[in-house]
């Protein structure tokens, strides 16, 4: 027992955050219904908030919460059965209370189970993200709404509907192993990376809340690494996020202006995250097998992280990694990235050919003419570069970006004409 | 541009990094190595930290007898060899954790097995500075193409 006088609401909520995922995951296994599991867990939290200030936090708060939630579940089951007047059921639910004892070794699986269920493909992407942050990360509906610039009502509604969908689809709660687990992980990884990108790209609204999402995503990634350490892409994803996040503090100048990768003060890069990212990448590669998309992207990010100055960047390797990534994803956006790497490794002429091949696939995408314009500019084809920048500006939706592109268009002047 | 001070921010809202410092004791300074039961307990504890996604780094330190101090006095540097006297103020090990609040760090620290069995011991939690401008206006730029295209790709896939 701990001294009650120290107990604040924050301390109890901290216990909740530590225990929530395991608690809800265990209850899901028990009652096989996400909504009911979460209700029971919440009721247990309410009991804790009521009782712990008097009694102190129990020595094993996780077990206390689980027992409390389970007893509430049993009571509720009995009450329901009574109302229906089914005596048999009352007895059965009473019996169940003893078999509801949870062996410790199942606990880890419980969190993984929760992730698999929350990220199940029957749910929309938005629903998966909301449910994962709520159930696994332990965020409140209000916190999720703030982070995604949405209203609490919208998020709450999304979560309610998601739970209904899960119940209706009778999503299985078993945690598979080996290849089957591997097959079920991509939607989980996708959700984690979506959360990360939402924070990293920070395209709208109050930017101040966004880095939270990067950090939540990395935390989820670390949990996954602990739960599925044999799966390469789990390490690859975490390494990718850590390597990208390592540059965060160098990406913004003193007045809040963005700082480009090659202008960044590399001394500001977070060495702890870089070290962790490079180690994670090595672990991903050590898992064997062909490299997946997250590991390949992490390997590309690692090329930048390893270069202590921009001119030390290994563009040949980056171009080769993009080749592999293009093969895995077949994405035209990746192909455009590859063209940028090729221009650095082999020169703008070769890259321009690659970009021109993508015109149909990426029609209407402002970055295609933007990249093209850059290449034309380095080939001193000023007039064509200007037109390409203008086209990019027309297609850009972000005002700040449009202004930047128009500015670049205006600067596409043959040097001799300046005098 | 908005400043951080204007942002409505709830307490404990942001993940933060803390350093959890294991204070030295007479035994740790004498180089007494942890016995097997402590190693096992610490191993389990570390595994829990990893599985909870909060552990970033952690190590144990040799006794201060193998340490050095570099003192800066009057524009000169002076190197002082260990051991150092004030045992209880010395550091025997550390972790770096990422947690949501100081309360969460405290909750995890309480779950640590007593780090110095047979002796009174202490963990100290200190918050690590984070760059305050971390989140402002992260609009990606043209030449940052590796990053920006990837993010765009994600959005296009969603669309």
Coordinates of C-alpha atoms in Angstrom, one line a residue:
Chain A
X1 CA 0.0 0.0 0.0
X2 CA 1.1 3.5 -0.6
X3 CA 0.6 6.5 1.6
X4 CA -2.9 7.9 0.8
X5 CA -1.8 11.5 1.4
X6 CA 0.3 11.5 -1.7
X7 CA -2.6 10.4 -3.9
X8 CA -3.8 12.8 -6.4
X9 CA -6.2 12.3 -9.3
X10 CA -3.1 12.6 -11.6
X11 CA -1.4 9.7 -9.8
X12 CA -4.5 7.5 -10.3
X13 CA -4.8 8.5 -13.9
X14 CA -1.1 7.6 -14.4
X15 CA -1.8 4.1 -13.1
X16 CA -4.7 4.0 -15.5
X17 CA -2.5 4.9 -18.4
X18 CA 0.0 2.3 -17.4
X19 CA -2.7 -0.4 -17.1
X20 CA -5.4 0.5 -19.6
X21 CA -4.3 -1.4 -22.6
X22 CA -3.6 -4.6 -20.7
X23 CA -6.8 -4.2 -18.7
X24 CA -9.0 -3.7 -21.7
X25 CA -7.2 -6.3 -23.7
X26 CA -7.7 -8.9 -20.9
X27 CA -11.4 -7.9 -20.6
X28 CA -11.9 -8.2 -24.4
X29 CA -10.6 -11.8 -24.1
X30 CA -13.1 -12.4 -21.3
X31 CA -16.3 -10.8 -22.5
X32 CA -15.4 -10.9 -26.3
X33 CA -16.9 -7.5 -26.9
X34 CA -14.8 -4.3 -27.2
X35 CA -17.5 -2.0 -26.0
X36 CA -18.4 -4.0 -22.9
X37 CA -14.7 -4.5 -22.1
X38 CA -14.1 -0.8 -22.2
X39 CA -17.2 0.0 -20.1
X40 CA -16.1 -2.5 -17.4
X41 CA -12.6 -1.0 -17.4
X42 CA -14.0 2.5 -17.0
X43 CA -16.2 1.4 -14.2
X44 CA -13.1 -0.1 -12.5
X45 CA -11.3 3.2 -12.9
X46 CA -14.3 5.0 -11.3
X47 CA -14.1 2.7 -8.4
X48 CA -10.3 3.3 -8.1
X49 CA -10.9 7.1 -8.1
X50 CA -13.4 6.6 -5.3
X51 CA -11.6 4.1 -3.2
X52 CA -7.9 4.7 -3.6
X53 CA -7.7 8.2 -2.0
X54 CA -8.9 6.4 1.2
X55 CA -7.1 3.1 0.9
X56 CA -4.0 4.1 -1.0
X57 CA -3.0 2.5 -4.3
X58 CA -2.9 -1.3 -3.9
X59 CA 0.4 -3.1 -4.2
X60 CA -0.6 -4.5 -7.6
X61 CA -3.0 -1.9 -9.1
X62 CA -3.3 -3.8 -12.4
X63 CA -4.7 -6.9 -10.6
X64 CA -7.0 -4.8 -8.5
X65 CA -8.4 -3.1 -11.6
X66 CA -8.9 -6.4 -13.3
X67 CA -10.6 -8.1 -10.4
X68 CA -12.9 -5.1 -9.9
X69 CA -13.8 -5.0 -13.6
X70 CA -14.3 -8.7 -13.7
X71 CA -16.6 -8.7 -10.6
X72 CA -18.6 -5.9 -12.2
X73 CA -18.9 -8.0 -15.3
X74 CA -20.1 -11.0 -13.3
X75 CA -22.6 -8.9 -11.3
X76 CA -23.9 -7.4 -14.5
X77 CA -24.3 -10.8 -16.2
X78 CA -26.2 -12.0 -13.2
X79 CA -28.5 -9.0 -13.1
X80 CA -29.3 -9.4 -16.8
X81 CA -29.9 -13.1 -16.3
X82 CA -32.2 -12.4 -13.3
X83 CA -34.2 -9.9 -15.3
X84 CA -34.7 -12.5 -18.0
X85 CA -35.5 -15.0 -15.2
X86 CA -33.1 -17.5 -16.4
X87 CA -31.7 -19.3 -13.4
X88 CA -29.5 -21.5 -15.3
X89 CA -27.6 -18.6 -16.7
X90 CA -27.1 -17.1 -13.3
X91 CA -25.4 -20.2 -12.2
X92 CA -23.3 -20.4 -15.3
X93 CA -22.1 -16.8 -15.0
X94 CA -21.3 -17.5 -11.3
X95 CA -19.2 -20.4 -12.4
X96 CA -17.5 -18.3 -15.0
X97 CA -16.2 -15.9 -12.4
X98 CA -13.7 -18.6 -11.3
X99 CA -12.6 -19.4 -14.8
X100 CA -12.1 -15.7 -15.5
X101 CA -8.8 -15.9 -13.6
X102 CA -6.1 -14.5 -15.9
X103 CA -2.8 -16.3 -16.2
X104 CA 0.1 -13.8 -16.3
X105 CA 1.6 -15.0 -19.5
X106 CA -1.4 -14.1 -21.5
X107 CA -1.0 -10.5 -20.6
X108 CA 1.3 -9.5 -23.5
X109 CA -1.0 -11.2 -26.0
X110 CA -3.8 -9.1 -24.6
X111 CA -2.3 -5.9 -25.8
X112 CA -1.5 -7.3 -29.2
X113 CA -5.0 -8.6 -29.4
X114 CA -6.3 -5.2 -28.7
X115 CA -4.1 -3.7 -31.5
X116 CA -5.3 -6.3 -34.0
X117 CA -8.9 -5.7 -33.2
X118 CA -8.6 -1.9 -33.1
X119 CA -6.9 -1.9 -36.5
X120 CA -9.1 -4.6 -38.1
X121 CA -9.6 -4.0 -41.8
X122 CA -13.4 -4.0 -41.5
X123 CA -13.0 -0.6 -40.0
X124 CA -12.4 2.6 -41.8
X125 CA -8.9 4.2 -41.5
X126 CA -10.3 7.0 -39.3
X127 CA -12.1 4.6 -37.1
X128 CA -8.9 2.5 -36.7
X129 CA -6.9 5.5 -35.7
X130 CA -9.4 6.7 -33.2
X131 CA -9.9 3.3 -31.6
X132 CA -6.2 2.5 -31.4
X133 CA -5.4 5.9 -29.7
X134 CA -8.4 5.3 -27.3
X135 CA -7.9 1.7 -26.4
X136 CA -4.1 1.1 -26.8
X137 CA -2.6 4.5 -26.2
X138 CA -5.2 5.3 -23.5
X139 CA -6.1 8.8 -24.8
X140 CA -9.4 10.3 -24.0
X141 CA -11.9 11.2 -26.7
X142 CA -11.2 14.8 -26.0
X143 CA -7.5 14.4 -26.5
X144 CA -8.0 12.5 -29.8
X145 CA -10.4 15.2 -31.0
X146 CA -7.9 17.9 -30.2
X147 CA -5.0 16.2 -31.9
X148 CA -7.1 15.5 -35.1
X149 CA -8.7 19.0 -35.1
X150 CA -12.1 17.4 -34.8
X151 CA -14.9 17.7 -32.3
X152 CA -15.3 15.4 -29.4
X153 CA -18.8 14.4 -30.6
X154 CA -17.4 13.3 -34.0
X155 CA -14.7 11.2 -32.4
X156 CA -17.1 9.7 -29.9
X157 CA -19.5 8.9 -32.6
X158 CA -16.7 7.3 -34.7
X159 CA -15.6 5.1 -31.8
X160 CA -19.2 4.0 -31.0
X161 CA -19.8 3.1 -34.7
X162 CA -16.4 1.3 -34.9
X163 CA -17.3 -0.9 -31.9
X164 CA -20.7 -1.7 -33.4
X165 CA -19.0 -2.6 -36.7
X166 CA -16.6 -4.9 -34.8
X167 CA -19.4 -6.6 -33.0
X168 CA -21.5 -7.0 -36.2
X169 CA -18.6 -8.4 -38.1
X170 CA -17.8 -10.9 -35.3
X171 CA -14.2 -10.1 -35.6
X172 CA -12.1 -12.9 -34.0
X173 CA -10.2 -12.2 -30.8
X174 CA -7.5 -14.9 -31.2
X175 CA -3.9 -13.8 -31.5
X176 CA -2.3 -15.8 -34.3
X177 CA 1.4 -16.6 -34.4
X178 CA 4.1 -16.8 -37.1
X179 CA 3.1 -16.2 -40.7
X180 CA -0.6 -15.6 -39.8
X181 CA 0.4 -12.9 -37.4
X182 CA 2.7 -11.4 -40.0
X183 CA -0.2 -11.3 -42.4
X184 CA -2.4 -9.5 -39.9
X185 CA 0.1 -6.8 -38.9
X186 CA 0.1 -4.5 -42.0
X187 CA -3.1 -2.7 -41.0
X188 CA -1.7 -2.2 -37.5
X189 CA 1.6 -0.8 -38.9
X190 CA -0.4 1.4 -41.3
X191 CA -2.4 2.9 -38.5
X192 CA 0.7 3.7 -36.5
X193 CA 2.4 5.3 -39.5
X194 CA -0.8 7.3 -40.3
X195 CA -0.7 8.7 -36.7
X196 CA 2.9 9.6 -37.2
X197 CA 2.4 11.3 -40.5
X198 CA -0.5 13.3 -39.2
X199 CA 1.9 14.8 -36.7
X200 CA 4.9 15.0 -38.9
X201 CA 3.4 16.6 -42.0
X202 CA 1.4 19.1 -39.8
X203 CA -0.5 20.5 -42.7
X204 CA -3.4 22.2 -40.9
X205 CA -4.6 23.9 -37.8
X206 CA -2.9 24.4 -34.5
X207 CA 0.5 22.9 -35.2
X208 CA 1.4 22.9 -31.5
X209 CA -0.6 19.8 -30.8
X210 CA 0.7 17.8 -33.7
X211 CA 4.1 16.6 -32.4
X212 CA 2.1 14.7 -29.8
X213 CA 1.0 12.4 -32.5
X214 CA 4.5 11.6 -33.6
X215 CA 5.4 10.7 -30.1
X216 CA 2.3 8.6 -29.6
X217 CA 3.0 6.8 -32.8
X218 CA 6.6 6.1 -31.8
X219 CA 5.3 4.8 -28.4
X220 CA 2.9 2.5 -30.2
X221 CA 5.7 1.4 -32.4
X222 CA 7.9 0.6 -29.4
X223 CA 5.1 -1.4 -27.9
X224 CA 4.7 -3.4 -31.1
X225 CA 8.5 -4.1 -31.2
X226 CA 8.2 -5.5 -27.7
X227 CA 5.2 -7.7 -28.7
X228 CA 6.3 -8.9 -32.1
X229 CA 10.1 -8.8 -32.0
X230 CA 10.6 -11.4 -34.8
X231 CA 8.9 -9.4 -37.5
X232 CA 11.2 -7.2 -39.6
X233 CA 8.7 -4.6 -40.7
X234 CA 7.8 -3.8 -37.0
X235 CA 11.4 -2.8 -36.4
X236 CA 11.5 -1.1 -39.8
X237 CA 8.5 1.1 -39.0
X238 CA 9.9 2.2 -35.6
X239 CA 13.3 2.9 -37.2
X240 CA 11.7 4.9 -39.9
X241 CA 9.7 7.0 -37.4
X242 CA 12.7 7.5 -35.1
X243 CA 15.0 8.5 -37.9
X244 CA 12.5 11.0 -39.3
X245 CA 11.6 12.4 -35.9
X246 CA 15.3 12.8 -35.2
X247 CA 15.3 15.9 -37.5
X248 CA 12.2 17.5 -36.0
X249 CA 14.0 20.2 -34.0
X250 CA 16.2 21.2 -37.0
X251 CA 13.2 21.5 -39.3
X252 CA 12.0 24.8 -37.9
X253 CA 13.9 28.1 -37.8
X254 CA 13.8 30.7 -35.0
X255 CA 10.7 32.4 -36.5
X256 CA 8.8 29.2 -37.2
X257 CA 9.9 29.1 -40.8
X258 CA 10.6 25.6 -42.2
X259 CA 14.2 24.7 -42.8
X260 CA 15.0 22.4 -45.7
X261 CA 16.8 19.1 -45.2
X262 CA 20.0 20.3 -46.8
X263 CA 20.0 23.6 -44.9
X264 CA 19.4 22.0 -41.5
X265 CA 21.9 22.3 -38.7
X266 CA 22.7 18.7 -38.3
X267 CA 24.0 19.3 -34.9
X268 CA 20.4 19.8 -33.8
X269 CA 19.5 16.3 -35.0
X270 CA 18.5 14.1 -32.0
X271 CA 21.4 11.6 -31.6
X272 CA 19.5 9.3 -29.3
X273 CA 16.7 8.9 -31.9
X274 CA 19.3 8.4 -34.7
X275 CA 21.1 5.8 -32.7
X276 CA 17.9 4.0 -31.9
X277 CA 16.8 4.3 -35.5
X278 CA 20.0 2.8 -36.9
X279 CA 19.9 0.0 -34.4
X280 CA 16.3 -0.7 -35.2
X281 CA 17.1 -0.8 -38.9
X282 CA 19.9 -3.3 -38.2
X283 CA 17.5 -5.5 -36.3
X284 CA 15.0 -5.3 -39.1
X285 CA 17.6 -6.4 -41.6
X286 CA 18.8 -9.1 -39.3
X287 CA 15.3 -10.7 -39.3
X288 CA 16.1 -11.9 -42.8
X289 CA 13.9 -12.1 -45.9
X290 CA 13.4 -9.4 -48.5
X291 CA 13.1 -5.9 -47.1
X292 CA 9.6 -4.5 -46.8
X293 CA 8.5 -0.9 -47.6
X294 CA 9.0 0.5 -44.0
X295 CA 12.4 -1.0 -43.7
X296 CA 13.4 0.3 -47.1
X297 CA 12.2 3.8 -46.2
X298 CA 14.1 3.6 -42.9
X299 CA 17.2 2.6 -44.9
X300 CA 16.8 5.7 -47.0
X301 CA 16.3 7.9 -43.9
X302 CA 19.4 6.3 -42.5
X303 CA 21.5 7.4 -45.5
X304 CA 20.6 11.0 -44.5
X305 CA 21.1 10.4 -40.8
X306 CA 24.6 8.9 -41.4
X307 CA 25.8 11.9 -43.5
X308 CA 27.4 14.5 -41.2
X309 CA 27.1 17.1 -44.1
X310 CA 24.8 17.2 -47.1
X311 CA 27.6 16.6 -49.6
X312 CA 28.4 13.3 -47.8
X313 CA 25.0 11.9 -48.6
X314 CA 25.2 8.5 -50.4
X315 CA 22.9 9.2 -53.3
X316 CA 23.9 6.1 -55.2
X317 CA 22.7 4.0 -52.3
X318 CA 19.5 6.1 -51.9
X319 CA 18.8 5.7 -55.6
X320 CA 19.3 1.9 -55.3
X321 CA 17.0 1.8 -52.2
X322 CA 14.3 3.7 -54.2
X323 CA 14.6 1.1 -57.0
X324 CA 13.8 -1.6 -54.4
X325 CA 11.0 0.4 -52.9
X326 CA 9.5 1.1 -56.3
X327 CA 9.6 -2.7 -56.9
X328 CA 7.7 -3.4 -53.7
X329 CA 5.2 -0.6 -53.8
X330 CA 4.7 0.1 -57.5
X331 CA 3.7 3.6 -56.5
X332 CA 4.1 6.5 -58.9
X333 CA 4.9 8.8 -56.0
X334 CA 7.8 6.6 -55.0
X335 CA 8.9 6.7 -58.7
X336 CA 9.0 10.5 -58.5
X337 CA 11.1 10.3 -55.3
X338 CA 13.4 7.9 -57.1
X339 CA 13.8 10.4 -59.9
X340 CA 14.9 13.0 -57.4
X341 CA 17.5 10.6 -56.0
X342 CA 18.6 9.7 -59.5
X343 CA 19.2 13.4 -60.3
X344 CA 21.4 13.6 -57.3
X345 CA 23.3 10.4 -58.1
X346 CA 23.5 10.5 -61.9
X347 CA 22.5 14.0 -62.9
X348 CA 19.3 15.9 -63.9
X349 CA 19.1 14.7 -67.5
X350 CA 18.5 11.0 -66.6
X351 CA 16.1 12.1 -63.9
X352 CA 14.1 14.3 -66.3
X353 CA 13.5 11.3 -68.5
X354 CA 12.1 9.4 -65.5
X355 CA 9.9 12.3 -64.5
X356 CA 8.5 12.7 -68.0
X357 CA 7.5 9.0 -67.9
X358 CA 5.3 9.8 -64.9
X359 CA 3.3 12.6 -66.4
X360 CA 0.2 10.5 -67.0
X361 CA 0.3 8.6 -63.7
X362 CA 0.6 11.7 -61.6
X363 CA -1.6 14.1 -63.6
X364 CA -2.8 16.9 -61.4
X365 CA -0.2 16.3 -58.7
X366 CA 1.6 19.6 -58.1
X367 CA 4.9 18.0 -57.1
X368 CA 5.5 16.5 -60.5
X369 CA 5.9 19.8 -62.3
X370 CA 7.7 21.1 -59.2
X371 CA 10.3 18.4 -59.4
X372 CA 10.4 18.8 -63.2
X373 CA 11.0 22.5 -62.8
X374 CA 13.9 21.9 -60.4
X375 CA 15.5 19.6 -62.9
X376 CA 15.0 22.0 -65.9
X377 CA 16.5 24.8 -63.8
X378 CA 19.6 22.8 -63.1
X379 CA 19.8 22.1 -66.9
X380 CA 19.6 25.9 -67.4
X381 CA 16.4 25.5 -69.4
X382 CA 15.0 28.6 -67.7
X383 CA 11.9 29.3 -69.8
X384 CA 10.6 25.7 -69.4
X385 CA 11.5 25.7 -65.7
X386 CA 9.4 28.9 -65.2
X387 CA 6.4 27.4 -66.9
X388 CA 6.7 24.2 -64.9
X389 CA 6.9 26.2 -61.6
X390 CA 3.8 28.1 -62.7
X391 CA 2.0 24.9 -63.4
X392 CA 3.0 23.5 -60.1
X393 CA 1.7 26.7 -58.4
X394 CA -1.7 26.4 -60.2
X395 CA -2.0 22.8 -58.9
X396 CA -0.8 23.5 -55.3
X397 CA -3.6 23.7 -52.7
X398 CA -1.6 25.1 -49.9
X399 CA -1.3 28.9 -50.1
X400 CA 2.1 29.2 -48.6
X401 CA 3.4 26.6 -51.0
X402 CA 1.8 28.3 -54.0
X403 CA 3.5 31.6 -53.0
X404 CA 6.8 29.8 -52.8
X405 CA 6.4 28.2 -56.2
X406 CA 5.4 31.5 -57.8
X407 CA 8.5 33.0 -56.3
X408 CA 10.6 30.3 -57.8
X409 CA 8.9 30.8 -61.1
X410 CA 9.8 34.5 -61.1
X411 CA 13.4 33.7 -60.3
X412 CA 13.8 31.4 -63.4
X413 CA 15.7 34.0 -65.4
X414 CA 18.7 33.5 -67.5
X415 CA 21.6 34.9 -65.5
X416 CA 22.8 37.3 -68.3
X417 CA 19.3 38.9 -68.3
X418 CA 19.9 40.0 -64.7
X419 CA 22.5 42.6 -65.6
Chain B
X1 CA 3.0 32.5 -36.0
X2 CA 1.6 31.3 -32.8
X3 CA 3.7 31.0 -29.8
X4 CA 3.7 28.1 -27.4
X5 CA 2.6 30.3 -24.5
X6 CA -0.7 31.0 -26.2
X7 CA -1.5 27.3 -26.8
X8 CA -4.2 25.9 -24.5
X9 CA -2.4 23.0 -23.0
X10 CA -3.6 20.4 -20.6
X11 CA -1.3 19.2 -17.9
X12 CA 0.3 15.9 -18.8
X13 CA -0.9 16.2 -22.3
X14 CA 2.5 16.0 -24.0
X15 CA 4.8 13.0 -24.0
X16 CA 8.1 14.0 -22.3
X17 CA 11.5 12.5 -21.8
X18 CA 12.8 12.0 -18.3
X19 CA 16.1 10.8 -17.0
X20 CA 15.7 8.3 -14.1
X21 CA 18.8 8.4 -12.1
X22 CA 19.8 5.5 -9.8
X23 CA 21.8 7.0 -6.9
X24 CA 25.0 5.3 -5.8
X25 CA 25.4 3.5 -2.5
X26 CA 28.3 2.3 -0.4
X27 CA 28.1 -1.1 -2.1
X28 CA 27.8 0.2 -5.7
X29 CA 30.7 2.5 -5.1
X30 CA 32.7 -0.5 -3.7
X31 CA 32.0 -2.3 -7.0
X32 CA 29.7 -4.9 -5.5
X33 CA 28.0 -6.5 -8.5
X34 CA 24.2 -7.2 -8.4
X35 CA 23.4 -10.9 -7.5
X36 CA 21.4 -13.1 -9.7
X37 CA 18.0 -12.5 -8.2
X38 CA 18.4 -8.7 -8.7
X39 CA 19.6 -9.3 -12.2
X40 CA 16.5 -11.4 -12.9
X41 CA 14.2 -8.9 -11.3
X42 CA 15.8 -5.9 -13.2
X43 CA 15.7 -7.9 -16.4
X44 CA 12.0 -8.5 -16.0
X45 CA 11.4 -4.8 -15.1
X46 CA 13.4 -3.6 -18.1
X47 CA 11.4 -5.9 -20.3
X48 CA 8.2 -4.4 -19.0
X49 CA 9.5 -0.9 -19.7
X50 CA 10.3 -1.9 -23.2
X51 CA 6.9 -3.6 -23.8
X52 CA 5.1 -0.5 -22.5
X53 CA 7.0 1.5 -25.1
X54 CA 8.5 3.9 -22.7
X55 CA 12.2 2.8 -22.5
X56 CA 14.6 4.7 -24.7
X57 CA 17.9 4.0 -23.2
X58 CA 19.5 2.8 -19.9
X59 CA 22.8 1.7 -18.5
X60 CA 24.7 1.1 -15.3
X61 CA 27.8 2.9 -14.5
X62 CA 31.1 1.8 -13.0
X63 CA 32.0 3.1 -9.5
X64 CA 33.3 6.6 -9.4
X65 CA 36.8 5.2 -8.6
X66 CA 37.1 4.6 -12.4
X67 CA 35.7 8.1 -13.1
X68 CA 37.3 11.5 -13.8
X69 CA 36.1 15.0 -13.1
X70 CA 37.1 17.9 -15.3
X71 CA 37.0 21.1 -13.4
X72 CA 36.9 24.6 -15.0
X73 CA 38.6 27.1 -12.8
X74 CA 39.8 30.5 -13.8
X75 CA 40.0 29.7 -17.4
X76 CA 42.0 26.5 -16.7
X77 CA 40.9 22.9 -16.8
X78 CA 41.9 20.5 -14.1
X79 CA 41.4 16.7 -14.2
X80 CA 40.5 15.1 -10.9
X81 CA 40.6 11.3 -10.5
X82 CA 37.8 9.3 -8.7
X83 CA 36.6 8.1 -6.3
X84 CA 34.5 10.9 -5.2
X85 CA 33.4 11.4 -1.7
X86 CA 29.7 12.4 -1.6
X87 CA 28.4 8.8 -2.3
X88 CA 24.7 9.6 -2.1
X89 CA 25.0 12.3 -4.7
X90 CA 26.7 10.1 -7.2
X91 CA 25.1 8.3 -10.1
X92 CA 25.2 4.5 -10.4
X93 CA 23.0 4.2 -13.4
X94 CA 20.3 5.8 -15.5
X95 CA 17.3 5.3 -17.8
X96 CA 15.8 7.6 -20.4
X97 CA 12.1 7.1 -20.6
X98 CA 9.4 8.7 -22.7
X99 CA 6.2 9.2 -20.6
X100 CA 3.1 11.2 -20.7
X101 CA 3.5 12.9 -17.3
X102 CA 5.7 13.1 -14.3
X103 CA 3.0 11.0 -12.5
X104 CA 3.4 8.2 -15.0
X105 CA 7.2 8.3 -14.5
X106 CA 6.6 8.1 -10.8
X107 CA 4.2 5.2 -11.2
X108 CA 6.8 3.3 -13.3
X109 CA 9.6 4.1 -11.0
X110 CA 7.7 2.8 -8.0
X111 CA 7.4 -0.6 -9.8
X112 CA 11.2 -0.8 -10.0
X113 CA 12.7 -3.6 -7.8
X114 CA 14.8 -2.1 -5.0
X115 CA 18.0 -1.4 -7.0
X116 CA 20.4 -1.8 -4.1
X117 CA 19.1 -4.7 -2.0
X118 CA 20.2 -4.5 1.7
X119 CA 20.8 -0.8 1.5
X120 CA 18.7 2.3 1.4
X121 CA 18.6 3.5 -2.2
X122 CA 17.0 6.2 -4.3
X123 CA 15.8 6.9 -7.8
X124 CA 15.6 10.5 -8.9
X125 CA 13.5 11.6 -11.9
X126 CA 14.5 14.6 -13.9
X127 CA 12.7 16.0 -16.8
X128 CA 14.7 16.4 -20.0
X129 CA 14.5 19.7 -21.9
X130 CA 12.6 19.5 -25.2
X131 CA 13.0 22.1 -28.0
X132 CA 10.1 24.5 -27.5
X133 CA 9.8 25.3 -31.2
X134 CA 9.4 21.6 -32.0
X135 CA 6.0 21.8 -33.6
X136 CA 5.7 25.2 -35.3
X137 CA 4.7 25.4 -38.9
X138 CA 6.2 22.2 -40.2
X139 CA 5.1 22.8 -43.7
X140 CA 7.3 20.6 -45.8
X141 CA 9.4 22.2 -48.6
X142 CA 10.2 21.5 -52.1
X143 CA 13.7 20.3 -51.7
X144 CA 12.8 18.2 -48.7
X145 CA 11.4 15.8 -51.3
X146 CA 12.1 12.5 -49.7
X147 CA 10.0 13.4 -46.8
X148 CA 7.3 15.4 -48.4
X149 CA 6.6 13.0 -51.1
X150 CA 6.3 10.2 -48.7
X151 CA 3.8 12.1 -46.6
X152 CA 1.9 13.1 -49.7
X153 CA 1.9 9.5 -50.8
X154 CA 0.2 8.5 -47.6
X155 CA -2.5 11.2 -48.1
X156 CA -3.1 10.2 -51.7
X157 CA -3.5 6.6 -50.6
X158 CA -6.1 7.7 -48.1
X159 CA -8.0 9.8 -50.6

